[in-house]
Amino acid sequence: MDTFTFVILAIVLAMVATGGFAVWRFRRTAPATGGPGGSRLGVTLLSLVIGGALVVAALALVSAIMTVVQTIIATATTVAGMPIGNASRPPITDGVTGVADARYDSATLVIEGLPAAARWLLATEPLLASITTAGLALVVAWLCARVVRERPFARAVPPVIGGVAILVLLNGLGSQLTTAMGRAEAIRFLGERELTSVGPDNGEAFASFALGLDLSSFGWAMALAVVVGVFEVGRRLQGERDRLAEETRGLV
């Protein structure tokens, strides 16, 4: 077993141990009440979710670190999704019955000596995705822990979920922009004049800059914003319940 495999295996085992410890810890310290966070089955399920979320967050952070390390030390950079315009028909489809037309719209390049600025721009997509995954997993673990404690509607919950919504939105849109800029830098490094011009014998050419926005992150951010509103309403109701409980104790 080489050193790299050993380190990865040790990290995975440590994460599994962390998840198991979280399950044990929250099962032992859960309040012994009849609420959803106090039942044995509910506490067990929530503890498993907490442990799984912590493992996912740790894996995402390890992935982010590996992305940074690979970006720094790699001699060749794989650039996927390089957009191609005026692409010709793939020869493999020639003579195939039923294929009216065929084209490819992107290519994958392995580039040596790519400048550091371009490599960092290209690395932002997996890096930001890992950071977003880790943030979401940690928030899920924290919310489940509050449910186990039977105090899910804390004052800090709406701002935290709102911050995650902003993180999802910015990372989703920002990573697409930086990746497009990284591809443009790669084209500029290889020779923009040669790769983006359409020749007389071959109409294919790389796009000097292309950005196709995927707005799914905007939808997820709006969904999280709705969750923020729900938790804010729950926080107010919980505060009202606590106030009524204190008044009742005072009367008794």
PDB file of C-alpha atoms in Angstrom:
ATOM      1  CA  MET A   1       0.000   0.000   0.000  1.00  0.00           C
ATOM      2  CA  ASP A   2       1.491   3.331  -1.051  1.00  0.00           C
ATOM      3  CA  THR A   3       1.625   6.367   1.231  1.00  0.00           C
ATOM      4  CA  PHE A   4      -1.168   8.251  -0.530  1.00  0.00           C
ATOM      5  CA  THR A   5      -3.620   5.331  -0.264  1.00  0.00           C
ATOM      6  CA  PHE A   6      -2.702   4.845   3.392  1.00  0.00           C
ATOM      7  CA  VAL A   7      -3.351   8.522   4.176  1.00  0.00           C
ATOM      8  CA  ILE A   8      -6.722   8.489   2.392  1.00  0.00           C
ATOM      9  CA  LEU A   9      -7.738   5.275   4.180  1.00  0.00           C
ATOM     10  CA  ALA A  10      -6.718   6.747   7.536  1.00  0.00           C
ATOM     11  CA  ILE A  11      -8.749   9.895   6.852  1.00  0.00           C
ATOM     12  CA  VAL A  12     -11.841   7.882   5.882  1.00  0.00           C
ATOM     13  CA  LEU A  13     -11.557   5.706   8.998  1.00  0.00           C
ATOM     14  CA  ALA A  14     -11.167   8.816  11.156  1.00  0.00           C
ATOM     15  CA  MET A  15     -14.308  10.315   9.619  1.00  0.00           C
ATOM     16  CA  VAL A  16     -16.302   7.135  10.199  1.00  0.00           C
ATOM     17  CA  ALA A  17     -15.093   7.114  13.808  1.00  0.00           C
ATOM     18  CA  THR A  18     -16.178  10.752  14.146  1.00  0.00           C
ATOM     19  CA  GLY A  19     -19.631   9.910  12.834  1.00  0.00           C
ATOM     20  CA  GLY A  20     -19.912   6.964  15.221  1.00  0.00           C
ATOM     21  CA  PHE A  21     -18.850   9.127  18.141  1.00  0.00           C
ATOM     22  CA  ALA A  22     -21.504  11.698  17.210  1.00  0.00           C
ATOM     23  CA  VAL A  23     -24.187   8.990  17.233  1.00  0.00           C
ATOM     24  CA  TRP A  24     -23.059   7.733  20.654  1.00  0.00           C
ATOM     25  CA  ARG A  25     -22.686  11.226  22.109  1.00  0.00           C
ATOM     26  CA  PHE A  26     -26.107  12.518  21.135  1.00  0.00           C
ATOM     27  CA  ARG A  27     -27.864   9.321  22.170  1.00  0.00           C
ATOM     28  CA  ARG A  28     -26.350   9.594  25.638  1.00  0.00           C
ATOM     29  CA  THR A  29     -27.001  13.313  26.151  1.00  0.00           C
ATOM     30  CA  ALA A  30     -30.463  13.585  24.596  1.00  0.00           C
ATOM     31  CA  PRO A  31     -33.191  14.852  26.946  1.00  0.00           C
ATOM     32  CA  ALA A  32     -35.389  12.115  28.367  1.00  0.00           C
ATOM     33  CA  THR A  33     -38.731  13.583  27.311  1.00  0.00           C
ATOM     34  CA  GLY A  34     -41.519  12.464  25.083  1.00  0.00           C
ATOM     35  CA  GLY A  35     -40.887  15.035  22.364  1.00  0.00           C
ATOM     36  CA  PRO A  36     -39.563  14.218  18.891  1.00  0.00           C
ATOM     37  CA  GLY A  37     -35.996  14.790  20.007  1.00  0.00           C
ATOM     38  CA  GLY A  38     -36.370  12.721  23.159  1.00  0.00           C
ATOM     39  CA  SER A  39     -37.770   9.404  21.840  1.00  0.00           C
ATOM     40  CA  ARG A  40     -35.206   6.643  21.453  1.00  0.00           C
ATOM     41  CA  LEU A  41     -35.959   6.051  17.763  1.00  0.00           C
ATOM     42  CA  GLY A  42     -35.982   9.765  16.955  1.00  0.00           C
ATOM     43  CA  VAL A  43     -32.704  10.386  18.754  1.00  0.00           C
ATOM     44  CA  THR A  44     -31.094   7.400  17.020  1.00  0.00           C
ATOM     45  CA  LEU A  45     -32.183   8.525  13.555  1.00  0.00           C
ATOM     46  CA  LEU A  46     -31.151  12.128  14.143  1.00  0.00           C
ATOM     47  CA  SER A  47     -27.816  10.998  15.564  1.00  0.00           C
ATOM     48  CA  LEU A  48     -27.200   8.896  12.452  1.00  0.00           C
ATOM     49  CA  VAL A  49     -27.975  11.941  10.310  1.00  0.00           C
ATOM     50  CA  ILE A  50     -25.551  14.017  12.381  1.00  0.00           C
ATOM     51  CA  GLY A  51     -22.805  11.428  12.020  1.00  0.00           C
ATOM     52  CA  GLY A  52     -23.405  11.069   8.271  1.00  0.00           C
ATOM     53  CA  ALA A  53     -23.449  14.839   7.778  1.00  0.00           C
ATOM     54  CA  LEU A  54     -20.154  15.215   9.644  1.00  0.00           C
ATOM     55  CA  VAL A  55     -18.582  12.501   7.481  1.00  0.00           C
ATOM     56  CA  VAL A  56     -19.844  14.196   4.302  1.00  0.00           C
ATOM     57  CA  ALA A  57     -18.514  17.565   5.489  1.00  0.00           C
ATOM     58  CA  ALA A  58     -15.114  16.041   6.256  1.00  0.00           C
ATOM     59  CA  LEU A  59     -14.967  14.308   2.862  1.00  0.00           C
ATOM     60  CA  ALA A  60     -15.876  17.577   1.137  1.00  0.00           C
ATOM     61  CA  LEU A  61     -13.120  19.440   2.995  1.00  0.00           C
ATOM     62  CA  VAL A  62     -10.604  16.716   2.090  1.00  0.00           C
ATOM     63  CA  SER A  63     -11.714  17.026  -1.540  1.00  0.00           C
ATOM     64  CA  ALA A  64     -11.206  20.799  -1.386  1.00  0.00           C
ATOM     65  CA  ILE A  65      -7.695  20.363   0.031  1.00  0.00           C
ATOM     66  CA  MET A  66      -6.814  17.794  -2.633  1.00  0.00           C
ATOM     67  CA  THR A  67      -8.088  20.156  -5.333  1.00  0.00           C
ATOM     68  CA  VAL A  68      -5.834  22.935  -4.043  1.00  0.00           C
ATOM     69  CA  VAL A  69      -2.817  20.612  -3.808  1.00  0.00           C
ATOM     70  CA  GLN A  70      -3.382  19.225  -7.293  1.00  0.00           C
ATOM     71  CA  THR A  71      -3.751  22.740  -8.686  1.00  0.00           C
ATOM     72  CA  ILE A  72      -0.414  23.743  -7.163  1.00  0.00           C
ATOM     73  CA  ILE A  73       1.688  20.696  -8.088  1.00  0.00           C
ATOM     74  CA  ALA A  74       0.164  19.493 -11.358  1.00  0.00           C
ATOM     75  CA  THR A  75       2.352  19.836 -14.462  1.00  0.00           C
ATOM     76  CA  ALA A  76      -0.538  19.124 -16.845  1.00  0.00           C
ATOM     77  CA  THR A  77      -4.055  20.464 -16.415  1.00  0.00           C
ATOM     78  CA  THR A  78      -7.171  18.784 -17.784  1.00  0.00           C
ATOM     79  CA  VAL A  79      -9.605  21.346 -19.141  1.00  0.00           C
ATOM     80  CA  ALA A  80     -12.998  19.815 -19.845  1.00  0.00           C
ATOM     81  CA  GLY A  81     -15.920  21.375 -21.654  1.00  0.00           C
ATOM     82  CA  MET A  82     -13.949  23.585 -24.048  1.00  0.00           C
ATOM     83  CA  PRO A  83     -16.744  24.894 -26.311  1.00  0.00           C
ATOM     84  CA  ILE A  84     -16.388  24.339 -30.061  1.00  0.00           C
ATOM     85  CA  GLY A  85     -18.230  26.301 -32.720  1.00  0.00           C
ATOM     86  CA  ASN A  86     -19.007  25.245 -36.295  1.00  0.00           C
ATOM     87  CA  ALA A  87     -18.186  21.642 -35.428  1.00  0.00           C
ATOM     88  CA  SER A  88     -18.175  19.129 -38.266  1.00  0.00           C
ATOM     89  CA  ARG A  89     -20.100  15.881 -38.266  1.00  0.00           C
ATOM     90  CA  PRO A  90     -18.325  13.056 -36.389  1.00  0.00           C
ATOM     91  CA  PRO A  91     -17.088  10.455 -38.910  1.00  0.00           C
ATOM     92  CA  ILE A  92     -18.437   7.638 -36.736  1.00  0.00           C
ATOM     93  CA  THR A  93     -21.987   8.652 -37.710  1.00  0.00           C
ATOM     94  CA  ASP A  94     -21.326   8.555 -41.457  1.00  0.00           C
ATOM     95  CA  GLY A  95     -23.515   5.991 -43.147  1.00  0.00           C
ATOM     96  CA  VAL A  96     -25.576   5.283 -40.018  1.00  0.00           C
ATOM     97  CA  THR A  97     -29.224   4.959 -40.917  1.00  0.00           C
ATOM     98  CA  GLY A  98     -31.544   7.201 -38.954  1.00  0.00           C
ATOM     99  CA  VAL A  99     -28.969   9.856 -37.991  1.00  0.00           C
ATOM    100  CA  ALA A 100     -30.124  13.039 -39.705  1.00  0.00           C
ATOM    101  CA  ASP A 101     -27.355  15.176 -38.225  1.00  0.00           C
ATOM    102  CA  ALA A 102     -24.671  14.959 -35.557  1.00  0.00           C
ATOM    103  CA  ARG A 103     -22.229  17.344 -33.942  1.00  0.00           C
ATOM    104  CA  TYR A 104     -20.098  17.745 -30.845  1.00  0.00           C
ATOM    105  CA  ASP A 105     -20.060  21.000 -28.934  1.00  0.00           C
ATOM    106  CA  SER A 106     -17.065  20.632 -26.604  1.00  0.00           C
ATOM    107  CA  ALA A 107     -13.675  18.995 -26.201  1.00  0.00           C
ATOM    108  CA  THR A 108     -11.327  18.078 -23.363  1.00  0.00           C
ATOM    109  CA  LEU A 109      -7.747  19.347 -23.504  1.00  0.00           C
ATOM    110  CA  VAL A 110      -4.767  18.312 -21.383  1.00  0.00           C
ATOM    111  CA  ILE A 111      -2.500  21.360 -21.296  1.00  0.00           C
ATOM    112  CA  GLU A 112       1.068  21.473 -20.027  1.00  0.00           C
ATOM    113  CA  GLY A 113       2.564  24.623 -18.569  1.00  0.00           C
ATOM    114  CA  LEU A 114      -0.740  26.405 -18.053  1.00  0.00           C
ATOM    115  CA  PRO A 115      -0.227  29.622 -16.044  1.00  0.00           C
ATOM    116  CA  ALA A 116      -1.125  29.538 -12.360  1.00  0.00           C
ATOM    117  CA  ALA A 117      -3.889  32.130 -12.776  1.00  0.00           C
ATOM    118  CA  ALA A 118      -5.717  29.966 -15.306  1.00  0.00           C
ATOM    119  CA  ARG A 119      -5.266  26.840 -13.171  1.00  0.00           C
ATOM    120  CA  TRP A 120      -6.727  28.554 -10.121  1.00  0.00           C
ATOM    121  CA  LEU A 121      -9.695  29.814 -12.133  1.00  0.00           C
ATOM    122  CA  LEU A 122     -10.371  26.287 -13.386  1.00  0.00           C
ATOM    123  CA  ALA A 123     -10.005  24.865  -9.875  1.00  0.00           C
ATOM    124  CA  THR A 124     -12.697  27.124  -8.430  1.00  0.00           C
ATOM    125  CA  GLU A 125     -15.563  24.949  -9.699  1.00  0.00           C
ATOM    126  CA  PRO A 126     -14.679  21.772  -7.734  1.00  0.00           C
ATOM    127  CA  LEU A 127     -13.287  23.855  -4.868  1.00  0.00           C
ATOM    128  CA  LEU A 128     -16.444  25.927  -4.399  1.00  0.00           C
ATOM    129  CA  ALA A 129     -18.613  22.831  -4.836  1.00  0.00           C
ATOM    130  CA  SER A 130     -16.717  21.123  -2.007  1.00  0.00           C
ATOM    131  CA  ILE A 131     -17.013  24.190   0.233  1.00  0.00           C
ATOM    132  CA  THR A 132     -20.757  24.430  -0.436  1.00  0.00           C
ATOM    133  CA  THR A 133     -21.240  20.728   0.315  1.00  0.00           C
ATOM    134  CA  ALA A 134     -19.294  21.029   3.565  1.00  0.00           C
ATOM    135  CA  GLY A 135     -21.289  24.096   4.619  1.00  0.00           C
ATOM    136  CA  LEU A 136     -24.639  22.435   3.930  1.00  0.00           C
ATOM    137  CA  ALA A 137     -23.614  19.250   5.739  1.00  0.00           C
ATOM    138  CA  LEU A 138     -22.438  21.159   8.814  1.00  0.00           C
ATOM    139  CA  VAL A 139     -25.677  23.145   8.967  1.00  0.00           C
ATOM    140  CA  VAL A 140     -27.715  19.927   8.691  1.00  0.00           C
ATOM    141  CA  ALA A 141     -25.695  18.388  11.540  1.00  0.00           C
ATOM    142  CA  TRP A 142     -26.162  21.515  13.665  1.00  0.00           C
ATOM    143  CA  LEU A 143     -29.926  21.656  13.052  1.00  0.00           C
ATOM    144  CA  CYS A 144     -30.318  17.964  13.886  1.00  0.00           C
ATOM    145  CA  ALA A 145     -28.349  18.527  17.099  1.00  0.00           C
ATOM    146  CA  ARG A 146     -30.741  21.325  18.051  1.00  0.00           C
ATOM    147  CA  VAL A 147     -33.729  19.081  17.337  1.00  0.00           C
ATOM    148  CA  VAL A 148     -32.216  16.420  19.615  1.00  0.00           C
ATOM    149  CA  ARG A 149     -31.926  19.123  22.306  1.00  0.00           C
ATOM    150  CA  GLU A 150     -35.548  20.057  21.548  1.00  0.00           C
ATOM    151  CA  ARG A 151     -34.538  23.652  20.814  1.00  0.00           C
ATOM    152  CA  PRO A 152     -34.637  23.831  16.998  1.00  0.00           C
ATOM    153  CA  PHE A 153     -35.785  27.445  16.698  1.00  0.00           C
ATOM    154  CA  ALA A 154     -32.819  29.354  18.073  1.00  0.00           C
ATOM    155  CA  ARG A 155     -32.197  32.994  17.235  1.00  0.00           C
ATOM    156  CA  ALA A 156     -29.063  32.046  15.274  1.00  0.00           C
ATOM    157  CA  VAL A 157     -30.811  29.543  12.972  1.00  0.00           C
ATOM    158  CA  PRO A 158     -32.360  31.963  10.410  1.00  0.00           C
ATOM    159  CA  PRO A 159     -29.109  33.943   9.889  1.00  0.00           C
ATOM    160  CA  VAL A 160     -27.113  30.720   9.512  1.00  0.00           C
ATOM    161  CA  ILE A 161     -29.490  29.243   6.936  1.00  0.00           C
ATOM    162  CA  GLY A 162     -29.642  32.615   5.179  1.00  0.00           C
ATOM    163  CA  GLY A 163     -25.851  32.651   5.023  1.00  0.00           C
ATOM    164  CA  VAL A 164     -25.859  29.171   3.508  1.00  0.00           C
ATOM    165  CA  ALA A 165     -28.418  30.330   0.919  1.00  0.00           C
ATOM    166  CA  ILE A 166     -26.119  33.185  -0.079  1.00  0.00           C
ATOM    167  CA  LEU A 167     -23.180  30.747  -0.174  1.00  0.00           C
ATOM    168  CA  VAL A 168     -25.081  28.390  -2.490  1.00  0.00           C
ATOM    169  CA  LEU A 169     -26.086  31.244  -4.799  1.00  0.00           C
ATOM    170  CA  LEU A 170     -22.656  32.874  -5.012  1.00  0.00           C
ATOM    171  CA  ASN A 171     -20.775  29.593  -5.369  1.00  0.00           C
ATOM    172  CA  GLY A 172     -23.181  28.255  -7.986  1.00  0.00           C
ATOM    173  CA  LEU A 173     -23.035  31.338 -10.195  1.00  0.00           C
ATOM    174  CA  GLY A 174     -19.469  32.352  -9.360  1.00  0.00           C
ATOM    175  CA  SER A 175     -17.952  28.966 -10.166  1.00  0.00           C
ATOM    176  CA  GLN A 176     -19.519  29.030 -13.628  1.00  0.00           C
ATOM    177  CA  LEU A 177     -18.081  32.478 -14.307  1.00  0.00           C
ATOM    178  CA  THR A 178     -14.581  31.656 -13.063  1.00  0.00           C
ATOM    179  CA  THR A 179     -14.533  28.372 -15.001  1.00  0.00           C
ATOM    180  CA  ALA A 180     -15.480  30.200 -18.199  1.00  0.00           C
ATOM    181  CA  MET A 181     -12.714  32.721 -17.503  1.00  0.00           C
ATOM    182  CA  GLY A 182     -10.264  29.857 -16.918  1.00  0.00           C
ATOM    183  CA  ARG A 183     -11.135  28.270 -20.269  1.00  0.00           C
ATOM    184  CA  ALA A 184     -10.686  31.645 -21.953  1.00  0.00           C
ATOM    185  CA  GLU A 185      -7.250  31.978 -20.325  1.00  0.00           C
ATOM    186  CA  ALA A 186      -6.355  28.494 -21.587  1.00  0.00           C
ATOM    187  CA  ILE A 187      -7.309  29.490 -25.143  1.00  0.00           C
ATOM    188  CA  ARG A 188      -5.273  32.670 -24.816  1.00  0.00           C
ATOM    189  CA  PHE A 189      -2.275  30.659 -23.573  1.00  0.00           C
ATOM    190  CA  LEU A 190      -2.452  28.161 -26.451  1.00  0.00           C
ATOM    191  CA  GLY A 191      -2.936  30.812 -29.106  1.00  0.00           C
ATOM    192  CA  GLU A 192      -6.220  32.614 -29.448  1.00  0.00           C
ATOM    193  CA  ARG A 193      -5.646  33.638 -33.062  1.00  0.00           C
ATOM    194  CA  GLU A 194      -5.074  30.067 -34.254  1.00  0.00           C
ATOM    195  CA  LEU A 195      -7.698  28.301 -32.156  1.00  0.00           C
ATOM    196  CA  THR A 196     -10.606  30.706 -32.493  1.00  0.00           C
ATOM    197  CA  SER A 197     -10.322  31.611 -36.179  1.00  0.00           C
ATOM    198  CA  VAL A 198     -12.314  29.712 -38.795  1.00  0.00           C
ATOM    199  CA  GLY A 199     -10.050  28.437 -41.564  1.00  0.00           C
ATOM    200  CA  PRO A 200     -10.996  27.935 -45.222  1.00  0.00           C
ATOM    201  CA  ASP A 201     -10.728  24.131 -45.017  1.00  0.00           C
ATOM    202  CA  ASN A 202     -12.034  23.567 -41.506  1.00  0.00           C
ATOM    203  CA  GLY A 203     -14.892  25.509 -39.997  1.00  0.00           C
ATOM    204  CA  GLU A 204     -14.254  24.252 -36.468  1.00  0.00           C
ATOM    205  CA  ALA A 205     -12.944  26.670 -33.874  1.00  0.00           C
ATOM    206  CA  PHE A 206     -12.845  27.075 -30.116  1.00  0.00           C
ATOM    207  CA  ALA A 207     -14.872  29.886 -28.596  1.00  0.00           C
ATOM    208  CA  SER A 208     -12.685  32.590 -27.098  1.00  0.00           C
ATOM    209  CA  PHE A 209     -15.196  32.974 -24.254  1.00  0.00           C
ATOM    210  CA  ALA A 210     -18.443  31.119 -23.597  1.00  0.00           C
ATOM    211  CA  LEU A 211     -20.671  31.191 -20.537  1.00  0.00           C
ATOM    212  CA  GLY A 212     -23.852  29.148 -20.222  1.00  0.00           C
ATOM    213  CA  LEU A 213     -25.532  29.988 -16.934  1.00  0.00           C
ATOM    214  CA  ASP A 214     -27.163  27.223 -14.917  1.00  0.00           C
ATOM    215  CA  LEU A 215     -29.630  28.908 -12.567  1.00  0.00           C
ATOM    216  CA  SER A 216     -30.344  25.838 -10.425  1.00  0.00           C
ATOM    217  CA  SER A 217     -28.297  27.373  -7.594  1.00  0.00           C
ATOM    218  CA  PHE A 218     -30.680  30.349  -7.645  1.00  0.00           C
ATOM    219  CA  GLY A 219     -33.617  27.980  -7.157  1.00  0.00           C
ATOM    220  CA  TRP A 220     -31.883  26.231  -4.249  1.00  0.00           C
ATOM    221  CA  ALA A 221     -31.090  29.593  -2.666  1.00  0.00           C
ATOM    222  CA  MET A 222     -34.737  30.658  -2.924  1.00  0.00           C
ATOM    223  CA  ALA A 223     -35.824  27.357  -1.339  1.00  0.00           C
ATOM    224  CA  LEU A 224     -33.438  27.954   1.554  1.00  0.00           C
ATOM    225  CA  ALA A 225     -34.823  31.482   1.890  1.00  0.00           C
ATOM    226  CA  VAL A 226     -38.282  29.957   2.392  1.00  0.00           C
ATOM    227  CA  VAL A 227     -36.801  27.682   5.073  1.00  0.00           C
ATOM    228  CA  VAL A 228     -35.390  30.802   6.759  1.00  0.00           C
ATOM    229  CA  GLY A 229     -38.909  32.235   6.928  1.00  0.00           C
ATOM    230  CA  VAL A 230     -40.282  29.010   8.389  1.00  0.00           C
ATOM    231  CA  PHE A 231     -37.630  28.928  11.113  1.00  0.00           C
ATOM    232  CA  GLU A 232     -38.222  32.587  11.915  1.00  0.00           C
ATOM    233  CA  VAL A 233     -41.931  31.890  12.438  1.00  0.00           C
ATOM    234  CA  GLY A 234     -41.035  28.839  14.528  1.00  0.00           C
ATOM    235  CA  ARG A 235     -38.631  30.901  16.622  1.00  0.00           C
ATOM    236  CA  ARG A 236     -41.350  33.412  17.439  1.00  0.00           C
ATOM    237  CA  LEU A 237     -43.830  30.668  18.325  1.00  0.00           C
ATOM    238  CA  GLN A 238     -41.224  28.978  20.510  1.00  0.00           C
ATOM    239  CA  GLY A 239     -40.547  32.273  22.294  1.00  0.00           C
ATOM    240  CA  GLU A 240     -44.262  32.752  22.871  1.00  0.00           C
ATOM    241  CA  ARG A 241     -44.555  29.212  24.243  1.00  0.00           C
ATOM    242  CA  ASP A 242     -41.640  29.790  26.617  1.00  0.00           C
ATOM    243  CA  ARG A 243     -43.189  33.056  27.792  1.00  0.00           C
ATOM    244  CA  LEU A 244     -46.528  31.379  28.486  1.00  0.00           C
ATOM    245  CA  ALA A 245     -44.758  28.553  30.336  1.00  0.00           C
ATOM    246  CA  GLU A 246     -42.976  31.069  32.577  1.00  0.00           C
ATOM    247  CA  GLU A 247     -46.236  32.883  33.308  1.00  0.00           C
ATOM    248  CA  THR A 248     -47.911  29.576  34.148  1.00  0.00           C
ATOM    249  CA  ARG A 249     -45.127  28.659  36.559  1.00  0.00           C
ATOM    250  CA  GLY A 250     -45.467  32.081  38.167  1.00  0.00           C
ATOM    251  CA  LEU A 251     -49.183  31.542  38.736  1.00  0.00           C
ATOM    252  CA  VAL A 252     -48.552  28.154  40.289  1.00  0.00           C
TER     253      VAL A 252
END
